[in-house]
C-alpha atoms as one frame of an Amber mdcrd trajectory, in Angstrom:
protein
   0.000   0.000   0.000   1.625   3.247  -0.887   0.578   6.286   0.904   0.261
   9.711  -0.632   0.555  13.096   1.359   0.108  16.310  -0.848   1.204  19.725
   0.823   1.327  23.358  -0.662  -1.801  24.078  -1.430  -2.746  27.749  -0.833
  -3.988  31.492  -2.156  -2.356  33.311  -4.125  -3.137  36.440  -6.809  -3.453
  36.225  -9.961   0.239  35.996 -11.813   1.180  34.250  -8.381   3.586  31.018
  -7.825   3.012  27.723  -5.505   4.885  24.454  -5.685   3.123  21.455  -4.827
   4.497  18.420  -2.838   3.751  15.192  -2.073   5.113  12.742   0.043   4.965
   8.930  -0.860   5.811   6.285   1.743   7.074   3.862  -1.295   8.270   4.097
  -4.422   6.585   4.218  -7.808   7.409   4.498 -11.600   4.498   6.895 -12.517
   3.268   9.601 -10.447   1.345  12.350 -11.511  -0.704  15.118 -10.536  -4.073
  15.593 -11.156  -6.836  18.265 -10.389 -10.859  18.978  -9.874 -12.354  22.082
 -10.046 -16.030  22.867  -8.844 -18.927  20.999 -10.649 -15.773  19.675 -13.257
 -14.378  16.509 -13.870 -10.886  15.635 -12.616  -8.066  16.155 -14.657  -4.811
  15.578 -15.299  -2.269  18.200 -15.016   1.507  16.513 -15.176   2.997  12.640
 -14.882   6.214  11.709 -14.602   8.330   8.629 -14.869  10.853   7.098 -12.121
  13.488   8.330 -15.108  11.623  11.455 -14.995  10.082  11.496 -18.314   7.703
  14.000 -18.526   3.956  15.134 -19.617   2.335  17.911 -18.779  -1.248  18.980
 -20.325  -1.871  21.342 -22.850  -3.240  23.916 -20.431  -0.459  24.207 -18.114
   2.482  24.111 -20.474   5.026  26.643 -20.031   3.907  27.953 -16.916   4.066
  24.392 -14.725   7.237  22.065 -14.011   6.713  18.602 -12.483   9.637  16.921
 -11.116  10.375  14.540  -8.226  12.931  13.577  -6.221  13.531   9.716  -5.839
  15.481   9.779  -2.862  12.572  11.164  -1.018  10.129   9.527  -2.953   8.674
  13.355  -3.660   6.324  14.998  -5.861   6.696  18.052  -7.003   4.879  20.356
  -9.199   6.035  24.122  -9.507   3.332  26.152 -10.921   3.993  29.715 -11.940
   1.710  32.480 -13.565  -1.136  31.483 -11.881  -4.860  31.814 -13.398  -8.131
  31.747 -11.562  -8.946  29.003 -14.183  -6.261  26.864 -11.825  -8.388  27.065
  -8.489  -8.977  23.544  -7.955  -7.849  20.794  -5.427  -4.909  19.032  -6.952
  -4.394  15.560  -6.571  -1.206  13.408  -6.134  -1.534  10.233  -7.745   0.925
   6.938  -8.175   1.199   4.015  -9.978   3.102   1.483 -12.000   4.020   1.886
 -16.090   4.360   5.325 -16.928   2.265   6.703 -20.623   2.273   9.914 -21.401
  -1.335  10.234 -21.084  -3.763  11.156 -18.200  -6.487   8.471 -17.417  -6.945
   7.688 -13.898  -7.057   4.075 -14.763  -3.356   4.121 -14.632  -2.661   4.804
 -11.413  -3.757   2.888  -7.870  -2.902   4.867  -5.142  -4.279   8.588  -4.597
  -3.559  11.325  -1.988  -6.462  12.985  -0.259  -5.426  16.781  -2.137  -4.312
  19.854  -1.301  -6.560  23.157  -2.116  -4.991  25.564  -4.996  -7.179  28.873
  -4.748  -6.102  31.881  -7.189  -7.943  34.744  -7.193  -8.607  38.228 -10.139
């Protein structure tokens, strides 16, 4: 059983940064982070692989970084320029072979979340 703990969370302005951790009592290949907003299904943000291959969605290219530190069996996800469109609780998730894809169906073991709000 691996056991997630996300941390970070927060609210900022608008243009604001936050990085996003989470803590995983074992390792895993594939971890990723995911995110639900209000009344919207969950989504996937970034994955990455134990070599730290990397995928991050469309939406928060260029302004979010995932990365992770194997040593601590960390999560990471720096996220920069901030846009009320973010506010959501993001999700750490974990799991086995790594795709650069975002279905939840590939990963087992979920953190409880951490609350992102940005506001105008």
């Amino acid at each position: 059983q691996v056991r997630l703990v996300e941390s970070g969370g927060g609210s900022v302005p608008a243009g604001g940064s936050l990085t996003l951790s989470c803590e995983a009592t074992h390792t895993t290949n594939s971890m990723a982070w995911f995110r639900q907003a209000p009344e919207k299904e969950r989504e996937g943000v970034a994955s990455i692989d134990f070599s730290k291959n990397t995928a991050h969605a469309d939406s928060v290219k260029g302004r979010f970084i995932v990365s992770r530190d194997n040593a601590k069996n960390t999560l990471y996800l720096q996220m920069n320029n901030l846009k009320p469109e973010d506010t959501a609780m993001y999700y750490c998730a974990a799991g086995g072979t790594w795709k650069p894809r975002f279905e939840e169906r590939d990963y087992s073991y979920w953190g409880r979340g951490t609350q992102v709000t940005v506001s105008s």
